[in-house]
Amino acid sequence: HYPPRLNCVSYFLDRWVEQGHGEAPCVISPSVSYTYRELQALVNRIANVLVGKLKLVPGGRVLLRSANNPMMVATYLAVIKAGGIVVATMPLLRAKELSYPIQKAAITLALCDGKLADEMEKAKAAAPGLERVVYWGNDTDNSLEALIADASSEFTAVDTASEDICLIAFTSGTTGDPKGTMHFHRDMLAVCDGYARNILRAGQKDRFIGSAPLAFTFGFGGVLFPMHIGASFVVLEKTTPDDLLSAIEQYKTTVCFTAPTAYRAMIGKLPGRDISSLRKCVSAGETLPKPTFDAWFQATGIKLMDGIGSTEMLHIFISATEDEIRPGATGKPVPGYEAKIVDDEGRDVPPGTMGRLAVRGPTGCRYLADERQRKYVQNGWNITGDTYLMDSDGYFWYQSRSDDMIVSAGYNIAGTDVEAALLTHPAVAECGVVGAPDEARGMIVKAYVITAPGVTADAQLVAELQEHVKGEIAPYKYPRAIEFVTQLPKTETGKLKRFALRQLAQA
Ligand code: 3SK
């Protein structure tokens, strides 16, 4: 039911200024805050520079790299308002990981926080197609601030179709390379009209806060949902549980979006804190254990609203309103979505049977030039890679991941990425990386390593390998546990039996 011509930024931003809501607070941060009118002016200046000086054409892709801050929000909206496509990348990615989306999405222009220039420059050197990186916050003549200094604060949103792509979000990659998931302008509204309106039910007086990177679609929901209703939101560059609690207290936020691990970590730090402003807490990114639900409820009186989403589906598609929550279950399909459980052949299975979660609705998987589309979308259903069961009341209960993804403290980590990083160290002859259960983080990354001949396998080597991985790939992926072994479980054809290794790690 969206109009055929739609630029979603007109809806999220311009509409509020036109309707006399421009002086209301919009984005708040420790360094700078903007009302809707101020954010619109900044977005317009950037959009003018993108189209004028940087020659962005409709459909042109712009890579963004930043921690969560107001400029990240403004550049994101400006690219879309200018008719371009945001290619959002996680701030912790190393040069090697950044080069993949640069090449896959044929990026010629990037906007980047000056604080993250080092890895960006290394990636640029390795990607000849990337012609220009414009930095902000680095005080040079070519900085984004310098470019926008004389730009007009008036800009009419470029006329786009509601089914034009406005976002390519890369998955963290389970097996093989990350996948670029493409989303339309209308998808950005659909997740608000579906999940936010029906399940979250926040209002204009609400103030959102969250800790997930804005480059992760879970995190960007913390921008879209408040802007959909003219509410405000806090963005934080530092998001430890202490930072989050301090910001909740300071800015009197009312809606919190973060991972179960963060809620669990905050519980012990609550004494002496005043977080009485909070009224809704959303938990996603990893499964919410019932003990965490219970402990948060006991400590705060707030029922954690669990939800499952995926980068492919843009945001949450199964959840429950506060009055329908069943602790331990994820919930029911968000209005507009259908979900079911299927077996390995794609056949529906009866309630109470474990199987693969299949979902369809107003958003869906569209991979950028990737054969794996066939695997994810079967007979019109999105096969999410999660094993679930549905009970006879239609509630969905998480069982496990169906693939090799390790979900640790809300981060999705591909074991194969960590293996590749470990194998570049001369002391490693062979390795296998899986998730091991962990009370605090849900799962941790655990590596089983066979050392090269003559190498001493000791605590010093563990520390050295951990540092090595942090230098090769995003530091949050490093193996928190390393066990030295003399052999790894293999199939007859010599492939690592990941399942057997996972069982070993569970023991
Ligand atoms: O991991 C999730 O559950 C999630 C939630 C919202 C948006 C995206 C994702 C991956």
Short mmCIF file of C-alpha atoms and ligand atoms in Angstrom, two decimals:
data_model
loop_
_atom_site.label_atom_id
_atom_site.label_comp_id
_atom_site.label_asym_id
_atom_site.label_seq_id
_atom_site.Cartn_x
_atom_site.Cartn_y
_atom_site.Cartn_z
CA HIS A 1 0.00 0.00 0.00
CA TYR A 2 2.92 2.38 -0.47
CA PRO A 3 2.82 4.94 -3.29
CA PRO A 4 4.73 3.83 -6.39
CA ARG A 5 7.03 6.88 -6.15
CA LEU A 6 8.61 7.17 -2.73
CA ASN A 7 11.85 8.44 -1.27
CA CYS A 8 11.71 7.13 2.29
CA VAL A 9 13.72 10.06 3.70
CA SER A 10 10.90 12.44 2.76
CA TYR A 11 8.73 10.32 4.99
CA PHE A 12 11.16 9.88 7.90
CA LEU A 13 12.52 13.44 7.95
CA ASP A 14 10.94 16.08 5.68
CA ARG A 15 7.40 15.20 6.67
CA TRP A 16 8.07 16.25 10.29
CA VAL A 17 9.44 19.65 9.35
CA GLU A 18 6.51 20.22 6.96
CA GLN A 19 4.06 19.25 9.72
CA GLY A 20 5.47 21.79 12.23
CA HIS A 21 7.42 19.20 14.27
CA GLY A 22 10.81 20.55 13.18
CA GLU A 23 11.84 21.93 16.58
CA ALA A 24 11.36 18.56 18.32
CA PRO A 25 14.53 16.72 19.39
CA CYS A 26 15.59 14.07 16.92
CA VAL A 27 19.13 12.70 17.29
CA ILE A 28 20.95 13.09 20.61
CA SER A 29 24.57 12.24 21.37
CA PRO A 30 27.22 13.17 23.94
CA SER A 31 28.93 15.46 21.38
CA VAL A 32 26.09 17.07 19.40
CA SER A 33 22.30 16.85 19.15
CA TYR A 34 19.91 17.90 16.41
CA THR A 35 16.24 18.72 16.14
CA TYR A 36 14.35 17.40 13.11
CA ARG A 37 14.86 20.76 11.37
CA GLU A 38 18.59 20.83 12.15
CA LEU A 39 19.09 17.26 10.99
CA GLN A 40 17.19 18.02 7.80
CA ALA A 41 19.48 21.00 7.11
CA LEU A 42 22.60 18.86 7.62
CA VAL A 43 21.23 16.02 5.50
CA ASN A 44 20.36 18.51 2.75
CA ARG A 45 23.85 20.02 2.75
CA ILE A 46 25.41 16.58 2.44
CA ALA A 47 22.94 15.57 -0.28
CA ASN A 48 23.81 18.74 -2.24
CA VAL A 49 27.52 17.89 -2.01
CA LEU A 50 26.91 14.26 -3.00
CA VAL A 51 25.01 15.24 -6.13
CA GLY A 52 27.03 18.38 -6.98
CA LYS A 53 30.69 18.02 -6.03
CA LEU A 54 30.81 14.23 -5.69
CA LYS A 55 28.69 13.49 -8.79
CA LEU A 56 26.46 10.86 -7.19
CA VAL A 57 23.87 9.65 -9.69
CA PRO A 58 20.56 7.98 -8.79
CA GLY A 59 21.28 4.36 -7.91
CA GLY A 60 24.94 5.14 -7.19
CA ARG A 61 26.36 3.21 -4.25
CA VAL A 62 28.13 4.95 -1.37
CA LEU A 63 30.00 3.02 1.29
CA LEU A 64 29.62 4.33 4.84
CA ARG A 65 32.04 3.54 7.64
CA SER A 66 31.58 4.99 11.10
CA ALA A 67 30.82 4.29 14.72
CA ASN A 68 27.33 5.27 15.86
CA ASN A 69 27.22 9.07 15.80
CA PRO A 70 24.97 11.81 14.37
CA MET A 71 27.14 12.19 11.25
CA MET A 72 26.66 8.50 10.46
CA VAL A 73 22.90 9.07 10.71
CA ALA A 74 23.07 12.21 8.56
CA THR A 75 25.24 10.66 5.83
CA TYR A 76 23.03 7.55 5.74
CA LEU A 77 19.90 9.64 5.21
CA ALA A 78 21.64 12.02 2.79
CA VAL A 79 22.77 9.23 0.46
CA ILE A 80 19.22 7.89 0.30
CA LYS A 81 17.66 11.34 -0.07
CA ALA A 82 20.05 12.00 -2.97
CA GLY A 83 18.73 8.85 -4.70
CA GLY A 84 21.81 6.80 -3.86
CA ILE A 85 22.25 3.43 -2.18
CA VAL A 86 23.85 3.13 1.25
CA VAL A 87 26.37 0.33 1.63
CA ALA A 88 26.78 0.26 5.38
CA THR A 89 29.85 -1.44 6.84
CA MET A 90 30.66 -2.37 10.41
CA PRO A 91 33.14 0.05 12.00
CA LEU A 92 35.32 -2.73 13.36
CA LEU A 93 36.01 -4.32 9.97
CA ARG A 94 39.66 -4.57 8.98
CA ALA A 95 40.95 -3.60 5.53
CA LYS A 96 40.79 -7.17 4.29
CA GLU A 97 37.12 -7.48 5.25
CA LEU A 98 36.27 -4.04 3.86
CA SER A 99 37.68 -4.83 0.44
CA TYR A 100 35.01 -7.45 -0.18
CA PRO A 101 31.94 -5.15 -0.08
CA ILE A 102 33.93 -2.48 -1.92
CA GLN A 103 34.55 -4.84 -4.80
CA LYS A 104 31.27 -6.72 -4.73
CA ALA A 105 29.15 -3.55 -4.69
CA ALA A 106 31.51 -1.79 -7.15
CA ILE A 107 32.02 1.12 -4.77
CA THR A 108 33.63 4.25 -6.18
CA LEU A 109 32.81 6.64 -3.32
CA ALA A 110 33.00 6.20 0.46
CA LEU A 111 32.18 8.49 3.36
CA CYS A 112 34.09 7.64 6.51
CA ASP A 113 34.66 8.91 10.02
CA GLY A 114 38.24 10.24 10.15
CA LYS A 115 38.85 8.14 13.28
CA LEU A 116 38.55 5.02 11.13
CA ALA A 117 40.82 6.21 8.32
CA ASP A 118 43.66 3.71 8.80
CA GLU A 119 41.89 0.55 7.68
CA MET A 120 39.87 2.53 5.11
CA GLU A 121 43.05 3.77 3.45
CA LYS A 122 44.51 0.26 3.41
CA ALA A 123 41.32 -1.04 1.82
CA LYS A 124 41.38 1.80 -0.73
CA ALA A 125 44.92 0.93 -1.71
CA ALA A 126 43.80 -2.64 -2.40
CA ALA A 127 40.65 -1.66 -4.33
CA PRO A 128 41.49 0.30 -7.47
CA GLY A 129 37.79 0.96 -8.24
CA LEU A 130 37.35 3.05 -5.09
CA GLU A 131 38.12 6.52 -6.44
CA ARG A 132 37.39 8.73 -3.46
CA VAL A 133 37.01 8.58 0.29
CA VAL A 134 35.67 11.68 2.02
CA TYR A 135 36.35 11.83 5.75
CA TRP A 136 34.60 13.80 8.41
CA GLY A 137 36.04 14.95 11.71
CA ASN A 138 39.60 15.14 10.41
CA ASP A 139 39.84 18.91 9.92
CA THR A 140 41.33 19.00 6.40
CA ASP A 141 40.49 21.11 3.34
CA ASN A 142 38.83 18.09 1.73
CA SER A 143 36.84 16.99 4.75
CA LEU A 144 33.10 16.51 4.52
CA GLU A 145 32.64 19.52 6.81
CA ALA A 146 34.73 21.67 4.44
CA LEU A 147 32.77 20.44 1.42
CA ILE A 148 29.38 21.18 2.98
CA ALA A 149 30.41 24.56 4.42
CA ASP A 150 29.00 26.53 1.47
CA ALA A 151 26.31 24.01 0.44
CA SER A 152 22.65 24.95 0.54
CA SER A 153 20.48 23.56 3.33
CA GLU A 154 17.64 23.18 0.83
CA PHE A 155 17.39 19.92 -1.12
CA THR A 156 14.37 18.21 -2.62
CA ALA A 157 14.48 14.45 -2.24
CA VAL A 158 15.39 12.76 -5.52
CA ASP A 159 12.31 11.16 -7.05
CA THR A 160 12.70 7.40 -6.55
CA ALA A 161 10.38 4.43 -6.93
CA SER A 162 9.24 2.72 -3.74
CA GLU A 163 10.90 -0.39 -5.18
CA ASP A 164 14.22 1.28 -5.87
CA ILE A 165 17.01 -0.08 -3.73
CA CYS A 166 18.21 2.30 -1.01
CA LEU A 167 20.33 0.00 1.18
CA ILE A 168 22.77 -2.86 0.71
CA ALA A 169 23.55 -4.41 4.09
CA PHE A 170 26.22 -7.10 4.10
CA THR A 171 25.76 -10.18 6.27
CA SER A 172 28.70 -11.32 8.35
CA GLY A 173 29.06 -14.42 6.14
CA THR A 174 28.54 -17.92 7.48
CA THR A 175 30.29 -20.04 4.94
CA GLY A 176 32.05 -18.20 2.19
CA ASP A 177 31.87 -14.51 1.44
CA PRO A 178 29.43 -12.08 3.07
CA LYS A 179 26.21 -11.55 1.15
CA GLY A 180 24.90 -8.10 0.17
CA THR A 181 21.21 -7.91 1.07
CA MET A 182 19.31 -5.28 -0.91
CA HIS A 183 16.39 -3.33 0.50
CA PHE A 184 13.84 -1.02 -1.10
CA HIS A 185 12.63 2.40 0.08
CA ARG A 186 9.32 0.79 0.95
CA ASP A 187 11.01 -1.86 3.11
CA MET A 188 12.24 0.87 5.43
CA LEU A 189 8.62 1.85 6.03
CA ALA A 190 7.32 -1.70 6.10
CA VAL A 191 9.38 -2.67 9.16
CA CYS A 192 8.02 0.41 10.96
CA ASP A 193 4.42 -0.26 9.93
CA GLY A 194 4.78 -3.95 10.80
CA TYR A 195 7.01 -4.49 13.82
CA ALA A 196 7.24 -1.01 15.34
CA ARG A 197 3.58 -0.04 15.01
CA ASN A 198 2.06 -3.40 16.02
CA ILE A 199 4.53 -4.90 18.47
CA LEU A 200 6.70 -2.14 19.90
CA ARG A 201 3.93 0.48 20.04
CA ALA A 202 6.14 3.39 21.05
CA GLY A 203 4.89 7.00 20.97
CA GLN A 204 6.20 10.43 20.05
CA LYS A 205 7.33 11.14 23.63
CA ASP A 206 9.57 8.06 23.63
CA ARG A 207 13.34 8.35 23.47
CA PHE A 208 15.19 5.35 22.02
CA ILE A 209 18.67 4.07 22.82
CA GLY A 210 20.61 1.04 21.61
CA SER A 211 24.04 -0.44 21.30
CA ALA A 212 24.05 -2.32 17.97
CA PRO A 213 26.06 -0.71 15.16
CA LEU A 214 23.90 1.39 12.81
CA ALA A 215 25.47 -0.57 9.97
CA PHE A 216 23.64 -3.64 11.32
CA THR A 217 19.98 -3.37 10.36
CA PHE A 218 18.99 -4.22 13.95
CA GLY A 219 20.86 -1.05 15.01
CA PHE A 220 19.38 1.13 12.27
CA GLY A 221 15.90 0.20 13.48
CA GLY A 222 16.80 2.41 16.45
CA VAL A 223 16.85 5.34 13.99
CA LEU A 224 13.95 4.38 11.72
CA PHE A 225 11.43 3.52 14.44
CA PRO A 226 11.68 6.83 16.33
CA MET A 227 11.81 8.86 13.10
CA HIS A 228 8.72 7.06 11.87
CA ILE A 229 6.73 8.53 14.76
CA GLY A 230 8.59 11.82 15.31
CA ALA A 231 10.29 10.62 18.51
CA SER A 232 13.95 11.06 19.51
CA PHE A 233 16.91 8.68 19.82
CA VAL A 234 20.35 8.61 21.39
CA VAL A 235 23.39 7.39 19.48
CA LEU A 236 26.49 6.29 21.37
CA GLU A 237 29.96 5.57 20.06
CA LYS A 238 30.86 3.72 23.24
CA THR A 239 28.39 1.02 24.13
CA THR A 240 29.69 -1.00 27.04
CA PRO A 241 26.96 -1.93 29.57
CA ASP A 242 28.24 0.94 31.78
CA ASP A 243 28.03 3.42 28.90
CA LEU A 244 24.54 2.25 28.08
CA LEU A 245 23.35 2.54 31.69
CA SER A 246 24.89 6.00 32.11
CA ALA A 247 23.22 7.20 28.92
CA ILE A 248 19.84 5.75 29.91
CA GLU A 249 20.13 7.70 33.18
CA GLN A 250 21.44 10.91 31.61
CA TYR A 251 19.06 11.14 28.65
CA LYS A 252 16.08 9.53 30.37
CA THR A 253 15.55 7.13 27.52
CA THR A 254 12.37 5.09 27.47
CA VAL A 255 13.00 2.37 24.85
CA CYS A 256 16.15 0.26 24.76
CA PHE A 257 17.31 -2.01 21.93
CA THR A 258 20.21 -4.32 22.65
CA ALA A 259 21.33 -7.96 22.81
CA PRO A 260 20.56 -10.34 25.71
CA THR A 261 24.24 -10.33 26.66
CA ALA A 262 24.08 -6.60 27.32
CA TYR A 263 20.91 -6.92 29.45
CA ARG A 264 22.59 -9.71 31.40
CA ALA A 265 25.70 -7.60 31.94
CA MET A 266 23.64 -4.57 33.03
CA ILE A 267 21.74 -6.47 35.74
CA GLY A 268 24.73 -6.61 38.09
CA LYS A 269 25.42 -2.92 37.56
CA LEU A 270 21.91 -1.67 38.37
CA PRO A 271 22.32 -0.92 42.11
CA GLY A 272 22.70 2.85 42.58
CA ARG A 273 21.45 3.57 39.05
CA ASP A 274 18.19 5.30 38.20
CA ILE A 275 16.82 3.78 35.03
CA SER A 276 13.20 4.41 35.97
CA SER A 277 12.64 6.24 32.65
CA LEU A 278 12.83 2.90 30.79
CA ARG A 279 9.52 1.36 29.82
CA LYS A 280 10.24 -0.94 26.86
CA CYS A 281 13.28 -3.17 26.32
CA VAL A 282 13.80 -5.05 23.07
CA SER A 283 16.17 -8.00 22.90
CA ALA A 284 17.41 -9.39 19.56
CA GLY A 285 20.56 -10.34 17.72
CA GLU A 286 20.80 -13.65 19.57
CA THR A 287 18.39 -15.88 21.41
CA LEU A 288 17.09 -14.61 24.75
CA PRO A 289 17.57 -17.22 27.49
CA LYS A 290 14.64 -17.45 29.92
CA PRO A 291 16.93 -16.86 32.96
CA THR A 292 17.91 -13.49 31.44
CA PHE A 293 14.25 -12.62 30.87
CA ASP A 294 13.46 -13.55 34.49
CA ALA A 295 16.43 -11.72 36.01
CA TRP A 296 15.75 -8.50 34.04
CA PHE A 297 12.08 -8.62 35.01
CA GLN A 298 12.97 -9.14 38.66
CA ALA A 299 15.48 -6.27 38.62
CA THR A 300 13.45 -3.74 36.62
CA GLY A 301 9.83 -4.91 36.40
CA ILE A 302 10.16 -4.74 32.59
CA LYS A 303 9.41 -7.71 30.35
CA LEU A 304 12.15 -8.10 27.73
CA MET A 305 10.55 -8.14 24.28
CA ASP A 306 12.40 -10.88 22.41
CA GLY A 307 12.48 -10.84 18.63
CA ILE A 308 14.15 -12.57 15.73
CA GLY A 309 15.09 -10.74 12.58
CA SER A 310 17.72 -11.10 9.94
CA THR A 311 19.73 -8.85 7.72
CA GLU A 312 17.95 -10.49 4.76
CA MET A 313 14.49 -9.59 6.16
CA LEU A 314 15.76 -6.15 7.29
CA HIS A 315 14.35 -6.36 10.81
CA ILE A 316 12.32 -8.37 13.31
CA PHE A 317 9.65 -10.70 11.90
CA ILE A 318 8.74 -12.79 14.96
CA SER A 319 8.10 -11.22 18.36
CA ALA A 320 5.30 -10.54 20.85
CA THR A 321 3.65 -7.54 22.46
CA GLU A 322 4.29 -7.20 26.19
CA ASP A 323 0.93 -8.74 27.10
CA GLU A 324 1.46 -11.73 24.80
CA ILE A 325 5.02 -12.60 25.82
CA ARG A 326 5.68 -16.24 26.71
CA PRO A 327 9.07 -16.31 28.45
CA GLY A 328 11.46 -18.58 26.54
CA ALA A 329 9.53 -18.31 23.27
CA THR A 330 10.43 -15.73 20.61
CA GLY A 331 6.78 -15.01 19.87
CA LYS A 332 4.48 -15.11 16.85
CA PRO A 333 4.86 -13.71 13.33
CA VAL A 334 4.72 -9.90 13.26
CA PRO A 335 1.50 -8.74 11.52
CA GLY A 336 2.13 -8.85 7.76
CA TYR A 337 4.49 -11.86 8.05
CA GLU A 338 3.79 -15.59 7.96
CA ALA A 339 6.12 -18.17 9.46
CA LYS A 340 6.22 -21.96 9.46
CA ILE A 341 8.54 -24.86 10.16
CA VAL A 342 9.72 -27.07 7.34
CA ASP A 343 11.90 -30.18 7.05
CA ASP A 344 15.07 -30.45 4.96
CA GLU A 345 12.97 -31.09 1.84
CA GLY A 346 10.88 -27.96 2.44
CA ARG A 347 7.76 -29.88 3.59
CA ASP A 348 5.65 -28.39 6.40
CA VAL A 349 6.01 -30.24 9.70
CA PRO A 350 3.35 -30.51 12.43
CA PRO A 351 3.38 -28.27 15.56
CA GLY A 352 5.88 -29.43 18.16
CA THR A 353 8.36 -30.67 15.53
CA MET A 354 11.79 -29.12 15.18
CA GLY A 355 12.74 -27.92 11.71
CA ARG A 356 13.90 -25.02 9.62
CA LEU A 357 12.24 -21.64 10.12
CA ALA A 358 10.62 -20.32 6.93
CA VAL A 359 9.15 -16.83 6.71
CA ARG A 360 7.57 -14.51 4.17
CA GLY A 361 6.14 -11.03 4.28
CA PRO A 362 6.54 -7.46 3.07
CA THR A 363 10.37 -7.64 3.25
CA GLY A 364 12.50 -10.47 1.95
CA CYS A 365 15.86 -11.66 0.80
CA ARG A 366 17.35 -10.14 -2.36
CA TYR A 367 21.07 -10.90 -2.54
CA LEU A 368 23.31 -8.78 -4.71
CA ALA A 369 24.43 -11.07 -7.55
CA ASP A 370 24.71 -14.20 -5.46
CA GLU A 371 23.84 -17.81 -6.25
CA ARG A 372 23.05 -18.37 -2.60
CA GLN A 373 19.72 -16.56 -3.23
CA ARG A 374 18.40 -19.94 -4.42
CA LYS A 375 19.21 -21.50 -1.07
CA TYR A 376 17.74 -18.70 1.05
CA VAL A 377 14.49 -18.28 -0.91
CA GLN A 378 12.68 -21.53 -1.70
CA ASN A 379 9.13 -21.60 -3.09
CA GLY A 380 8.65 -17.99 -2.07
CA TRP A 381 9.69 -18.61 1.55
CA ASN A 382 12.82 -17.23 3.19
CA ILE A 383 14.75 -20.00 4.92
CA THR A 384 16.49 -18.16 7.71
CA GLY A 385 19.11 -20.65 8.86
CA ASP A 386 17.54 -21.08 12.31
CA THR A 387 16.11 -24.27 13.75
CA TYR A 388 12.84 -23.62 15.55
CA LEU A 389 9.68 -25.37 16.63
CA MET A 390 6.16 -23.94 16.64
CA ASP A 391 3.84 -24.98 19.48
CA SER A 392 0.13 -25.66 19.12
CA ASP A 393 -0.64 -22.03 20.08
CA GLY A 394 1.46 -20.71 17.22
CA TYR A 395 4.42 -19.53 19.36
CA PHE A 396 7.88 -20.06 17.89
CA TRP A 397 10.65 -21.50 20.10
CA TYR A 398 14.29 -21.15 19.10
CA GLN A 399 16.37 -24.38 19.10
CA SER A 400 19.68 -23.59 17.37
CA ARG A 401 21.30 -22.17 14.25
CA SER A 402 21.05 -24.53 11.28
CA ASP A 403 24.37 -23.31 9.88
CA ASP A 404 27.89 -22.67 11.13
CA MET A 405 27.31 -19.16 12.43
CA ILE A 406 28.58 -18.45 15.94
CA VAL A 407 26.36 -15.91 17.68
CA SER A 408 28.42 -14.37 20.49
CA ALA A 409 27.24 -11.40 22.54
CA GLY A 410 25.01 -10.33 19.65
CA TYR A 411 27.77 -10.57 17.02
CA ASN A 412 27.41 -13.05 14.17
CA ILE A 413 30.78 -14.62 13.53
CA ALA A 414 31.63 -17.12 10.82
CA GLY A 415 33.97 -19.82 12.14
CA THR A 416 35.53 -20.00 8.68
CA ASP A 417 36.68 -16.35 8.92
CA VAL A 418 38.51 -17.06 12.16
CA GLU A 419 40.03 -20.25 10.72
CA ALA A 420 41.34 -18.32 7.72
CA ALA A 421 42.89 -15.71 10.03
CA LEU A 422 44.52 -18.34 12.27
CA LEU A 423 45.96 -20.17 9.29
CA THR A 424 47.97 -17.10 8.29
CA HIS A 425 50.05 -17.57 11.49
CA PRO A 426 53.12 -19.78 10.92
CA ALA A 427 52.58 -21.69 14.19
CA VAL A 428 49.20 -23.02 12.97
CA ALA A 429 49.19 -26.15 10.84
CA GLU A 430 45.45 -26.86 10.95
CA CYS A 431 42.50 -25.53 12.87
CA GLY A 432 38.74 -25.72 13.33
CA VAL A 433 36.62 -22.99 14.90
CA VAL A 434 33.17 -23.44 16.46
CA GLY A 435 30.95 -21.89 19.15
CA ALA A 436 31.27 -23.05 22.76
CA PRO A 437 28.57 -22.30 25.35
CA ASP A 438 29.32 -19.38 27.65
CA GLU A 439 27.24 -17.99 30.48
CA ALA A 440 27.99 -14.33 29.85
CA ARG A 441 28.15 -14.19 26.03
CA GLY A 442 25.76 -17.03 25.11
CA MET A 443 28.54 -18.49 22.95
CA ILE A 444 32.22 -17.83 22.57
CA VAL A 445 34.47 -18.47 19.63
CA LYS A 446 36.59 -21.54 20.33
CA ALA A 447 39.49 -22.65 18.16
CA TYR A 448 40.97 -26.15 18.04
CA VAL A 449 44.51 -25.82 16.76
CA ILE A 450 47.12 -28.29 15.53
CA THR A 451 50.48 -26.55 15.76
CA ALA A 452 53.19 -26.67 13.13
CA PRO A 453 56.12 -29.03 13.84
CA GLY A 454 58.53 -27.80 16.48
CA VAL A 455 56.15 -25.18 17.88
CA THR A 456 55.54 -25.11 21.64
CA ALA A 457 51.83 -25.06 22.39
CA ASP A 458 51.60 -22.96 25.56
CA ALA A 459 49.73 -20.00 27.10
CA GLN A 460 52.09 -17.58 25.37
CA LEU A 461 51.13 -19.01 21.99
CA VAL A 462 47.43 -18.71 22.90
CA ALA A 463 47.88 -14.99 23.59
CA GLU A 464 49.96 -14.57 20.43
CA LEU A 465 47.32 -16.27 18.25
CA GLN A 466 44.54 -14.19 19.82
CA GLU A 467 46.44 -10.96 19.07
CA HIS A 468 47.20 -12.20 15.58
CA VAL A 469 43.50 -12.80 14.82
CA LYS A 470 42.61 -9.35 16.19
CA GLY A 471 45.08 -7.84 13.74
CA GLU A 472 43.73 -9.81 10.78
CA ILE A 473 39.97 -9.49 11.16
CA ALA A 474 37.48 -7.51 13.27
CA PRO A 475 38.77 -7.86 16.86
CA TYR A 476 35.42 -9.05 18.26
CA LYS A 477 35.88 -12.27 16.24
CA TYR A 478 39.01 -13.41 18.09
CA PRO A 479 38.89 -16.88 19.68
CA ARG A 480 38.36 -16.40 23.41
CA ALA A 481 39.27 -20.06 23.89
CA ILE A 482 42.03 -21.97 22.11
CA GLU A 483 42.68 -25.65 22.67
CA PHE A 484 45.69 -27.39 21.16
CA VAL A 485 44.92 -30.82 19.72
CA THR A 486 46.81 -33.41 17.73
CA GLN A 487 44.00 -34.21 15.33
CA LEU A 488 40.70 -32.78 14.11
CA PRO A 489 37.55 -34.79 13.27
CA LYS A 490 37.42 -35.18 9.47
CA THR A 491 35.15 -36.78 6.89
CA GLU A 492 36.51 -39.45 4.53
CA THR A 493 37.10 -36.76 1.97
CA GLY A 494 39.18 -34.83 4.47
CA LYS A 495 36.64 -32.13 5.30
CA LEU A 496 36.40 -30.82 8.84
CA LYS A 497 33.45 -32.45 10.67
CA ARG A 498 32.19 -29.21 12.16
CA PHE A 499 29.27 -30.98 13.80
CA ALA A 500 31.62 -33.29 15.73
CA LEU A 501 33.76 -30.34 16.74
CA ARG A 502 30.68 -28.47 17.94
CA GLN A 503 29.73 -31.46 20.08
CA LEU A 504 33.21 -31.50 21.56
CA ALA A 505 32.91 -27.81 22.41
CA GLN A 506 29.53 -28.41 24.12
CA ALA A 507 31.01 -31.08 26.39
O1 3SK B 1 19.60 -11.03 14.67
C1 3SK B 1 18.47 -10.57 14.66
O2 3SK B 1 17.60 -11.13 15.29
C2 3SK B 1 18.14 -9.31 13.87
C3 3SK B 1 17.18 -8.53 14.32
C4 3SK B 1 16.83 -7.40 13.61
C5 3SK B 1 17.45 -7.06 12.48
C6 3SK B 1 18.42 -7.85 12.03
C7 3SK B 1 18.78 -9.00 12.72
C8 3SK B 1 19.87 -9.84 12.18
#
